[in-house]
Tab-separated table of N, CA, C and O and ligand atoms in Angstrom:
chain	number	residue	atom	x	y	z
A	1	MET	N	12.674	-2.580	-15.952
A	1	MET	CA	11.647	-2.977	-14.981
A	1	MET	C	10.641	-1.835	-14.792
A	1	MET	O	11.001	-0.671	-14.703
A	2	GLU	N	9.387	-2.197	-14.738
A	2	GLU	CA	8.291	-1.227	-14.622
A	2	GLU	C	8.324	-0.560	-13.235
A	2	GLU	O	8.555	-1.207	-12.234
A	3	SER	N	8.092	0.751	-13.227
A	3	SER	CA	8.060	1.472	-11.954
A	3	SER	C	6.766	1.155	-11.224
A	3	SER	O	5.719	1.052	-11.832
A	4	LEU	N	6.879	1.029	-9.916
A	4	LEU	CA	5.697	0.761	-9.111
A	4	LEU	C	5.446	1.952	-8.208
A	4	LEU	O	6.373	2.588	-7.727
A	5	PHE	N	4.187	2.242	-8.002
A	5	PHE	CA	3.800	3.372	-7.170
A	5	PHE	C	2.841	2.889	-6.101
A	5	PHE	O	2.003	2.022	-6.355
A	6	CYS	N	2.962	3.479	-4.924
A	6	CYS	CA	2.036	3.170	-3.839
A	6	CYS	C	0.631	3.599	-4.270
A	6	CYS	O	0.437	4.727	-4.720
A	7	LEU	N	-0.325	2.719	-4.135
A	7	LEU	CA	-1.694	3.021	-4.572
A	7	LEU	C	-2.301	4.160	-3.760
A	7	LEU	O	-3.129	4.909	-4.250
A	8	ARG	N	-1.869	4.295	-2.534
A	8	ARG	CA	-2.513	5.268	-1.640
A	8	ARG	C	-1.878	6.650	-1.738
A	8	ARG	O	-2.583	7.642	-1.846
A	9	CYS	N	-0.546	6.731	-1.714
A	9	CYS	CA	0.096	8.052	-1.685
A	9	CYS	C	0.846	8.355	-2.976
A	9	CYS	O	1.414	9.430	-3.123
A	10	ASN	N	0.882	7.392	-3.890
A	10	ASN	CA	1.494	7.591	-5.201
A	10	ASN	C	3.014	7.743	-5.160
A	10	ASN	O	3.624	8.133	-6.149
A	11	GLN	N	3.622	7.433	-4.037
A	11	GLN	CA	5.080	7.485	-3.933
A	11	GLN	C	5.681	6.355	-4.762
A	11	GLN	O	5.147	5.245	-4.797
A	12	GLU	N	6.769	6.659	-5.458
A	12	GLU	CA	7.408	5.615	-6.256
A	12	GLU	C	8.095	4.618	-5.327
A	12	GLU	O	8.754	4.998	-4.365
A	13	LEU	N	7.924	3.345	-5.638
A	13	LEU	CA	8.546	2.284	-4.847
A	13	LEU	C	9.676	1.700	-5.671
A	13	LEU	O	9.450	1.042	-6.680
A	14	GLU	N	10.883	1.971	-5.241
A	14	GLU	CA	12.029	1.478	-6.008
A	14	GLU	C	12.207	-0.012	-5.765
A	14	GLU	O	11.889	-0.516	-4.694
A	15	PRO	N	12.722	-0.716	-6.790
A	15	PRO	CA	12.926	-2.162	-6.634
A	15	PRO	C	13.805	-2.457	-5.423
A	15	PRO	O	14.802	-1.766	-5.204
A	16	GLY	N	13.425	-3.429	-4.649
A	16	GLY	CA	14.221	-3.808	-3.486
A	16	GLY	C	13.847	-3.062	-2.219
A	16	GLY	O	14.253	-3.445	-1.128
A	17	HIS	N	13.079	-1.968	-2.350
A	17	HIS	CA	12.651	-1.254	-1.151
A	17	HIS	C	11.485	-1.983	-0.508
A	17	HIS	O	10.752	-2.710	-1.174
A	18	LYS	N	11.307	-1.763	0.773
A	18	LYS	CA	10.242	-2.458	1.504
A	18	LYS	C	8.881	-1.920	1.050
A	18	LYS	O	8.694	-0.712	0.923
A	19	SER	N	7.966	-2.807	0.817
A	19	SER	CA	6.593	-2.426	0.479
A	19	SER	C	5.713	-3.663	0.659
A	19	SER	O	6.213	-4.752	0.921
A	20	VAL	N	4.423	-3.463	0.533
A	20	VAL	CA	3.488	-4.590	0.577
A	20	VAL	C	2.826	-4.678	-0.792
A	20	VAL	O	2.361	-3.675	-1.327
A	21	ALA	N	2.828	-5.860	-1.375
A	21	ALA	CA	2.182	-6.072	-2.667
A	21	ALA	C	0.947	-6.939	-2.463
A	21	ALA	O	0.999	-7.949	-1.767
A	22	VAL	N	-0.146	-6.511	-3.038
A	22	VAL	CA	-1.379	-7.303	-3.028
A	22	VAL	C	-1.580	-7.791	-4.459
A	22	VAL	O	-1.639	-6.976	-5.383
A	23	TYR	N	-1.651	-9.078	-4.640
A	23	TYR	CA	-1.839	-9.644	-5.983
A	23	TYR	C	-3.294	-10.042	-6.158
A	23	TYR	O	-3.890	-10.632	-5.258
A	24	MET	N	-3.833	-9.735	-7.295
A	24	MET	CA	-5.224	-10.094	-7.574
A	24	MET	C	-5.358	-10.686	-8.958
A	24	MET	O	-4.748	-10.191	-9.899
A	25	PHE	N	-6.130	-11.733	-9.061
A	25	PHE	CA	-6.572	-12.197	-10.374
A	25	PHE	C	-7.910	-12.877	-10.154
A	25	PHE	O	-8.275	-13.221	-9.034
A	26	SER	N	-8.639	-13.050	-11.219
A	26	SER	CA	-9.905	-13.761	-11.071
A	26	SER	C	-10.015	-14.825	-12.145
A	26	SER	O	-9.361	-14.728	-13.198
A	27	GLN	N	-10.786	-15.847	-11.841
A	27	GLN	CA	-11.006	-16.896	-12.824
A	27	GLN	C	-12.420	-17.426	-12.688
A	27	GLN	O	-13.034	-17.322	-11.626
A	28	THR	N	-12.920	-17.960	-13.767
A	28	THR	CA	-14.263	-18.524	-13.731
A	28	THR	C	-14.212	-19.891	-13.061
A	28	THR	O	-13.196	-20.588	-13.101
A	29	VAL	N	-15.307	-20.263	-12.436
A	29	VAL	CA	-15.427	-21.560	-11.776
A	29	VAL	C	-16.629	-22.273	-12.371
A	29	VAL	O	-17.686	-21.657	-12.563
A	30	GLY	N	-16.460	-23.536	-12.687
A	30	GLY	CA	-17.564	-24.318	-13.236
A	30	GLY	C	-17.890	-23.961	-14.674
A	30	GLY	O	-18.970	-24.279	-15.166
A	31	VAL	N	-17.001	-23.278	-15.337
A	31	VAL	CA	-17.214	-22.874	-16.724
A	31	VAL	C	-16.108	-23.499	-17.566
A	31	VAL	O	-14.943	-23.405	-17.214
A	32	ARG	N	-16.490	-24.162	-18.649
A	32	ARG	CA	-15.474	-24.739	-19.546
A	32	ARG	C	-15.514	-24.006	-20.876
A	32	ARG	O	-16.599	-23.828	-21.417
A	33	PRO	N	-14.415	-23.588	-21.465
A	33	PRO	CA	-13.095	-23.641	-20.821
A	33	PRO	C	-12.986	-22.584	-19.738
A	33	PRO	O	-13.653	-21.553	-19.787
A	34	ARG	N	-12.144	-22.887	-18.770
A	34	ARG	CA	-11.948	-21.960	-17.658
A	34	ARG	C	-11.289	-20.674	-18.145
A	34	ARG	O	-10.354	-20.714	-18.934
A	35	GLN	N	-11.803	-19.563	-17.709
A	35	GLN	CA	-11.210	-18.276	-18.085
A	35	GLN	C	-10.480	-17.683	-16.890
A	35	GLN	O	-10.919	-17.823	-15.746
A	36	LYS	N	-9.386	-17.031	-17.192
A	36	LYS	CA	-8.552	-16.447	-16.154
A	36	LYS	C	-8.209	-15.023	-16.561
A	36	LYS	O	-7.819	-14.794	-17.710
A	37	SER	N	-8.355	-14.089	-15.652
A	37	SER	CA	-7.975	-12.713	-15.959
A	37	SER	C	-6.464	-12.566	-15.826
A	37	SER	O	-5.794	-13.444	-15.293
A	38	GLY	N	-5.948	-11.472	-16.272
A	38	GLY	CA	-4.559	-11.155	-15.984
A	38	GLY	C	-4.412	-10.877	-14.498
A	38	GLY	O	-5.399	-10.594	-13.823
A	39	ALA	N	-3.186	-10.994	-13.986
A	39	ALA	CA	-2.950	-10.710	-12.571
A	39	ALA	C	-2.560	-9.255	-12.411
A	39	ALA	O	-1.874	-8.694	-13.258
A	40	ARG	N	-3.019	-8.650	-11.334
A	40	ARG	CA	-2.636	-7.272	-11.032
A	40	ARG	C	-1.861	-7.247	-9.739
A	40	ARG	O	-2.153	-8.000	-8.808
A	41	ARG	N	-0.891	-6.386	-9.708
A	41	ARG	CA	-0.106	-6.225	-8.498
A	41	ARG	C	-0.353	-4.813	-7.985
A	41	ARG	O	-0.143	-3.844	-8.698
A	42	ILE	N	-0.816	-4.709	-6.758
A	42	ILE	CA	-1.129	-3.423	-6.150
A	42	ILE	C	-0.165	-3.249	-4.982
A	42	ILE	O	-0.018	-4.150	-4.154
A	43	CYS	N	0.524	-2.120	-4.946
A	43	CYS	CA	1.572	-1.938	-3.950
A	43	CYS	C	1.231	-0.823	-2.964
A	43	CYS	O	0.589	0.162	-3.328
A	44	PHE	N	1.725	-1.003	-1.749
A	44	PHE	CA	1.615	0.033	-0.724
A	44	PHE	C	2.979	0.234	-0.086
A	44	PHE	O	3.667	-0.736	0.234
A	45	CYS	N	3.365	1.488	0.112
A	45	CYS	CA	4.619	1.789	0.803
A	45	CYS	C	4.443	1.422	2.287
A	45	CYS	O	3.315	1.240	2.747
A	46	PRO	N	5.546	1.297	3.036
A	46	PRO	CA	5.412	0.904	4.447
A	46	PRO	C	4.515	1.841	5.250
A	46	PRO	O	3.697	1.384	6.047
A	47	ARG	N	4.640	3.148	5.018
A	47	ARG	CA	3.829	4.087	5.800
A	47	ARG	C	2.339	3.882	5.572
A	47	ARG	O	1.538	3.888	6.502
A	48	CYS	N	1.956	3.718	4.287
A	48	CYS	CA	0.539	3.511	3.983
A	48	CYS	C	0.073	2.151	4.478
A	48	CYS	O	-1.057	2.019	4.956
A	49	SER	N	0.937	1.135	4.384
A	49	SER	CA	0.567	-0.199	4.878
A	49	SER	C	0.238	-0.133	6.367
A	49	SER	O	-0.795	-0.643	6.817
A	50	VAL	N	1.137	0.506	7.115
A	50	VAL	CA	0.943	0.578	8.565
A	50	VAL	C	-0.275	1.439	8.886
A	50	VAL	O	-1.095	1.091	9.738
A	51	SER	N	-0.405	2.552	8.157
A	51	SER	CA	-1.535	3.445	8.387
A	51	SER	C	-2.862	2.740	8.107
A	51	SER	O	-3.822	2.852	8.881
A	52	LEU	N	-2.903	1.994	7.009
A	52	LEU	CA	-4.128	1.249	6.686
A	52	LEU	C	-4.409	0.186	7.743
A	52	LEU	O	-5.542	0.024	8.195
A	53	ALA	N	-3.345	-0.541	8.125
A	53	ALA	CA	-3.515	-1.643	9.074
A	53	ALA	C	-4.004	-1.137	10.424
A	53	ALA	O	-4.805	-1.791	11.091
A	54	MET	N	-3.526	0.032	10.831
A	54	MET	CA	-3.900	0.582	12.136
A	54	MET	C	-5.246	1.298	12.072
A	54	MET	O	-5.844	1.573	13.112
A	55	GLY	N	-5.676	1.634	10.870
A	55	GLY	CA	-6.903	2.406	10.723
A	55	GLY	C	-8.138	1.532	10.788
A	55	GLY	O	-8.052	0.306	10.889
A	56	PRO	N	-9.296	2.179	10.732
A	56	PRO	CA	-10.562	1.432	10.775
A	56	PRO	C	-10.791	0.646	9.492
A	56	PRO	O	-10.171	0.939	8.465
A	57	ALA	N	-11.657	-0.327	9.554
A	57	ALA	CA	-11.964	-1.143	8.381
A	57	ALA	C	-12.548	-0.258	7.282
A	57	ALA	O	-13.391	0.596	7.553
A	58	PRO	N	-12.066	-0.442	6.042
A	58	PRO	CA	-12.622	0.348	4.945
A	58	PRO	C	-13.980	-0.185	4.514
A	58	PRO	O	-14.429	-1.243	4.962
A	59	GLU	N	-14.623	0.561	3.645
A	59	GLU	CA	-15.903	0.129	3.067
A	59	GLU	C	-15.642	-0.864	1.941
A	59	GLU	O	-14.634	-0.750	1.251
A	60	GLY	N	-16.527	-1.802	1.762
A	60	GLY	CA	-16.462	-2.676	0.590
A	60	GLY	C	-15.778	-4.000	0.880
A	60	GLY	O	-14.755	-4.057	1.556
A	61	ALA	N	-16.349	-5.077	0.352
A	61	ALA	CA	-15.861	-6.418	0.657
A	61	ALA	C	-14.426	-6.640	0.197
A	61	ALA	O	-13.612	-7.214	0.929
A	62	LEU	N	-14.077	-6.181	-1.012
A	62	LEU	CA	-12.710	-6.375	-1.498
A	62	LEU	C	-11.728	-5.551	-0.677
A	62	LEU	O	-10.626	-6.011	-0.367
A	63	ASN	N	-12.118	-4.343	-0.341
A	63	ASN	CA	-11.252	-3.497	0.486
A	63	ASN	C	-10.997	-4.144	1.840
A	63	ASN	O	-9.883	-4.132	2.349
A	64	VAL	N	-12.050	-4.704	2.420
A	64	VAL	CA	-11.907	-5.347	3.729
A	64	VAL	C	-10.991	-6.563	3.620
A	64	VAL	O	-10.133	-6.786	4.484
A	65	ALA	N	-11.118	-7.326	2.535
A	65	ALA	CA	-10.261	-8.501	2.351
A	65	ALA	C	-8.795	-8.077	2.260
A	65	ALA	O	-7.920	-8.670	2.914
A	66	ALA	N	-8.511	-7.043	1.478
A	66	ALA	CA	-7.135	-6.566	1.343
A	66	ALA	C	-6.634	-5.992	2.664
A	66	ALA	O	-5.494	-6.239	3.072
A	67	TRP	N	-7.503	-5.280	3.345
A	67	TRP	CA	-7.144	-4.661	4.630
A	67	TRP	C	-6.764	-5.738	5.658
A	67	TRP	O	-5.778	-5.601	6.381
A	68	GLN	N	-7.531	-6.832	5.669
A	68	GLN	CA	-7.222	-7.897	6.629
A	68	GLN	C	-5.878	-8.554	6.317
A	68	GLN	O	-5.114	-8.879	7.224
A	69	MET	N	-5.568	-8.699	5.026
A	69	MET	CA	-4.271	-9.293	4.658
A	69	MET	C	-3.131	-8.375	5.076
A	69	MET	O	-2.104	-8.835	5.593
A	70	ILE	N	-3.313	-7.075	4.851
A	70	ILE	CA	-2.254	-6.119	5.218
A	70	ILE	C	-2.093	-6.091	6.738
A	70	ILE	O	-0.983	-6.040	7.262
A	71	ARG	N	-3.205	-6.155	7.460
A	71	ARG	CA	-3.140	-6.210	8.927
A	71	ARG	C	-2.378	-7.432	9.406
A	71	ARG	O	-1.605	-7.350	10.366
A	72	ASP	N	-2.594	-8.567	8.747
A	72	ASP	CA	-1.874	-9.786	9.115
A	72	ASP	C	-0.366	-9.570	8.983
A	72	ASP	O	0.413	-9.949	9.858
A	73	LEU	N	0.037	-8.958	7.857
A	73	LEU	CA	1.469	-8.755	7.616
A	73	LEU	C	2.054	-7.758	8.605
A	73	LEU	O	3.107	-8.003	9.194
A	74	VAL	N	1.376	-6.635	8.763
A	74	VAL	CA	1.900	-5.578	9.637
A	74	VAL	C	1.922	-6.070	11.089
A	74	VAL	O	2.859	-5.784	11.838
A	75	GLY	N	0.903	-6.851	11.454
A	75	GLY	CA	0.810	-7.326	12.827
A	75	GLY	C	1.771	-8.460	13.153
A	75	GLY	O	2.090	-8.696	14.313
A	76	ALA	N	2.259	-9.157	12.121
A	76	ALA	CA	3.071	-10.346	12.367
A	76	ALA	C	4.519	-10.012	12.697
A	76	ALA	O	5.204	-10.791	13.362
A	77	ASP	N	4.995	-8.866	12.225
A	77	ASP	CA	6.420	-8.569	12.361
A	77	ASP	C	6.616	-7.051	12.342
A	77	ASP	O	5.966	-6.357	11.566
A	78	PRO	N	7.515	-6.534	13.190
A	78	PRO	CA	7.672	-5.070	13.256
A	78	PRO	C	8.510	-4.453	12.127
A	78	PRO	O	8.718	-3.244	12.120
A	79	THR	N	8.973	-5.262	11.168
A	79	THR	CA	9.863	-4.723	10.129
A	79	THR	C	9.211	-3.589	9.339
A	79	THR	O	9.830	-2.549	9.097
A	80	LEU	N	7.956	-3.795	8.938
A	80	LEU	CA	7.281	-2.761	8.149
A	80	LEU	C	7.033	-1.511	8.983
A	80	LEU	O	7.189	-0.396	8.504
A	81	THR	N	6.647	-1.718	10.219
A	81	THR	CA	6.398	-0.585	11.099
A	81	THR	C	7.687	0.211	11.290
A	81	THR	O	7.679	1.441	11.285
A	82	ARG	N	8.806	-0.504	11.419
A	82	ARG	CA	10.093	0.165	11.578
A	82	ARG	C	10.437	0.940	10.304
A	82	ARG	O	10.904	2.082	10.372
A	83	ALA	N	10.183	0.332	9.134
A	83	ALA	CA	10.455	1.020	7.868
A	83	ALA	C	9.590	2.270	7.746
A	83	ALA	O	10.041	3.317	7.279
A	84	ALA	N	8.340	2.167	8.190
A	84	ALA	CA	7.439	3.324	8.145
A	84	ALA	C	7.963	4.414	9.073
A	84	ALA	O	7.963	5.595	8.730
A	85	TRP	N	8.419	4.008	10.240
A	85	TRP	CA	8.958	4.968	11.200
A	85	TRP	C	10.199	5.648	10.613
A	85	TRP	O	10.372	6.863	10.749
A	86	GLU	N	11.032	4.884	9.940
A	86	GLU	CA	12.252	5.459	9.364
A	86	GLU	C	11.924	6.479	8.278
A	86	GLU	O	12.545	7.538	8.212
A	87	THR	N	10.934	6.196	7.424
A	87	THR	CA	10.578	7.184	6.393
A	87	THR	C	9.969	8.418	7.049
A	87	THR	O	10.249	9.540	6.640
A	88	LEU	N	9.158	8.211	8.072
A	88	LEU	CA	8.561	9.342	8.775
A	88	LEU	C	9.650	10.200	9.410
A	88	LEU	O	9.634	11.426	9.321
A	89	HIS	N	10.610	9.571	10.011
A	89	HIS	CA	11.734	10.259	10.632
A	89	HIS	C	12.476	11.089	9.581
A	89	HIS	O	12.816	12.242	9.823
A	90	GLY	N	12.694	10.528	8.386
A	90	GLY	CA	13.362	11.244	7.299
A	90	GLY	C	12.557	12.452	6.868
A	90	GLY	O	13.111	13.532	6.667
A	91	VAL	N	11.243	12.291	6.760
A	91	VAL	CA	10.374	13.391	6.330
A	91	VAL	C	10.415	14.518	7.355
A	91	VAL	O	10.522	15.688	7.013
A	92	VAL	N	10.366	14.171	8.619
A	92	VAL	CA	10.380	15.185	9.675
A	92	VAL	C	11.664	15.998	9.602
A	92	VAL	O	11.657	17.222	9.724
A	93	GLU	N	12.788	15.340	9.345
A	93	GLU	CA	14.062	16.055	9.298
A	93	GLU	C	14.163	16.969	8.086
A	93	GLU	O	14.915	17.929	8.107
A	94	GLU	N	13.414	16.670	7.014
A	94	GLU	CA	13.466	17.499	5.817
A	94	GLU	C	12.630	18.772	5.956
A	94	GLU	O	12.770	19.701	5.186
A	95	LEU	N	11.732	18.810	6.908
A	95	LEU	CA	10.859	19.974	7.058
A	95	LEU	C	11.651	21.165	7.593
A	95	LEU	O	12.520	21.013	8.435
A	96	PRO	N	11.336	22.376	7.109
A	96	PRO	CA	12.026	23.559	7.624
A	96	PRO	C	11.626	23.811	9.067
A	96	PRO	O	10.513	23.491	9.483
A	97	ALA	N	12.506	24.418	9.814
A	97	ALA	CA	12.281	24.646	11.244
A	97	ALA	C	11.107	25.585	11.494
A	97	ALA	O	10.471	25.532	12.536
A	98	THR	N	10.795	26.460	10.519
A	98	THR	CA	9.742	27.442	10.726
A	98	THR	C	8.344	26.848	10.656
A	98	THR	O	7.385	27.505	11.015
A	99	GLY	N	8.212	25.656	10.150
A	99	GLY	CA	6.883	25.044	10.105
A	99	GLY	C	6.435	24.765	8.692
A	99	GLY	O	7.172	24.191	7.918
A	100	THR	N	5.218	25.183	8.386
A	100	THR	CA	4.610	24.733	7.136
A	100	THR	C	4.610	25.795	6.045
A	100	THR	O	3.959	25.635	5.031
A	101	ASP	N	5.304	26.930	6.226
A	101	ASP	CA	5.302	27.989	5.210
A	101	ASP	C	5.728	27.474	3.845
A	101	ASP	O	6.788	26.896	3.702
A	102	GLY	N	4.889	27.708	2.889
A	102	GLY	CA	5.259	27.391	1.514
A	102	GLY	C	5.250	25.925	1.175
A	102	GLY	O	5.599	25.550	0.068
A	103	ILE	N	4.866	25.093	2.106
A	103	ILE	CA	4.837	23.657	1.816
A	103	ILE	C	3.398	23.280	1.480
A	103	ILE	O	2.522	23.357	2.340
A	104	ALA	N	3.182	22.903	0.249
A	104	ALA	CA	1.847	22.463	-0.142
A	104	ALA	C	1.710	20.989	0.218
A	104	ALA	O	2.675	20.232	0.091
A	105	PRO	N	0.561	20.591	0.684
A	105	PRO	CA	0.391	19.166	0.971
A	105	PRO	C	0.523	18.358	-0.317
A	105	PRO	O	0.179	18.855	-1.388
A	106	PRO	N	1.081	17.158	-0.221
A	106	PRO	CA	1.254	16.353	-1.440
A	106	PRO	C	-0.086	16.071	-2.108
A	106	PRO	O	-1.093	15.866	-1.428
A	107	ALA	N	-0.092	16.110	-3.417
A	107	ALA	CA	-1.323	15.833	-4.159
A	107	ALA	C	-1.740	14.388	-3.918
A	107	ALA	O	-0.937	13.476	-4.038
A	108	ARG	N	-2.962	14.209	-3.564
A	108	ARG	CA	-3.450	12.845	-3.323
A	108	ARG	C	-4.236	12.413	-4.555
A	108	ARG	O	-5.220	13.052	-4.909
A	109	THR	N	-3.800	11.390	-5.162
A	109	THR	CA	-4.511	10.911	-6.337
A	109	THR	C	-5.528	9.867	-5.908
A	109	THR	O	-6.705	10.148	-5.798
A	110	ALA	N	-5.040	8.694	-5.590
A	110	ALA	CA	-5.946	7.646	-5.143
A	110	ALA	C	-6.047	7.724	-3.639
A	110	ALA	O	-5.050	7.684	-2.936
A	111	GLY	N	-7.255	7.909	-3.113
A	111	GLY	CA	-7.407	8.060	-1.678
A	111	GLY	C	-7.263	6.767	-0.919
A	111	GLY	O	-6.546	6.703	0.047
A	112	TYR	N	-7.878	5.740	-1.428
A	112	TYR	CA	-7.916	4.492	-0.683
A	112	TYR	C	-7.777	3.370	-1.689
A	112	TYR	O	-7.356	3.591	-2.813
A	113	PHE	N	-8.112	2.210	-1.300
A	113	PHE	CA	-8.134	1.124	-2.273
A	113	PHE	C	-9.107	1.499	-3.385
A	113	PHE	O	-10.176	1.996	-3.105
A	114	GLU	N	-8.732	1.285	-4.581
A	114	GLU	CA	-9.683	1.517	-5.680
A	114	GLU	C	-9.732	0.285	-6.549
A	114	GLU	O	-8.956	0.144	-7.482
A	115	PHE	N	-10.602	-0.591	-6.238
A	115	PHE	CA	-10.721	-1.819	-7.037
A	115	PHE	C	-11.822	-1.647	-8.064
A	115	PHE	O	-12.827	-1.062	-7.792
B	201	ZN	ZN1	2.115	5.113	0.304
């Protein structure tokens, strides 16, 4: 099975773990024969899903469409928010007591939605 990574933070999403998947495909309308693109699956980890949903609207029509869908999911049920809280709780416990010495911030590859 192909590995999936969160589009925003690049964290690997293991099969069966909680995440949000956005599926996209496009097709022609009113054109014969009808053409259909391949489908793409874009994933977000719970923390990024909740962060995006709680954050301001992004720029761009496609970004806004995806953002509204993620907001619907995050707003409908606290499961994702709880999963995000649990990962955050785990991260906090892994940090050394002295603070941020020697800890480089994680490399950010894709900042936001990149369609
Ligand atoms: Zn993420």
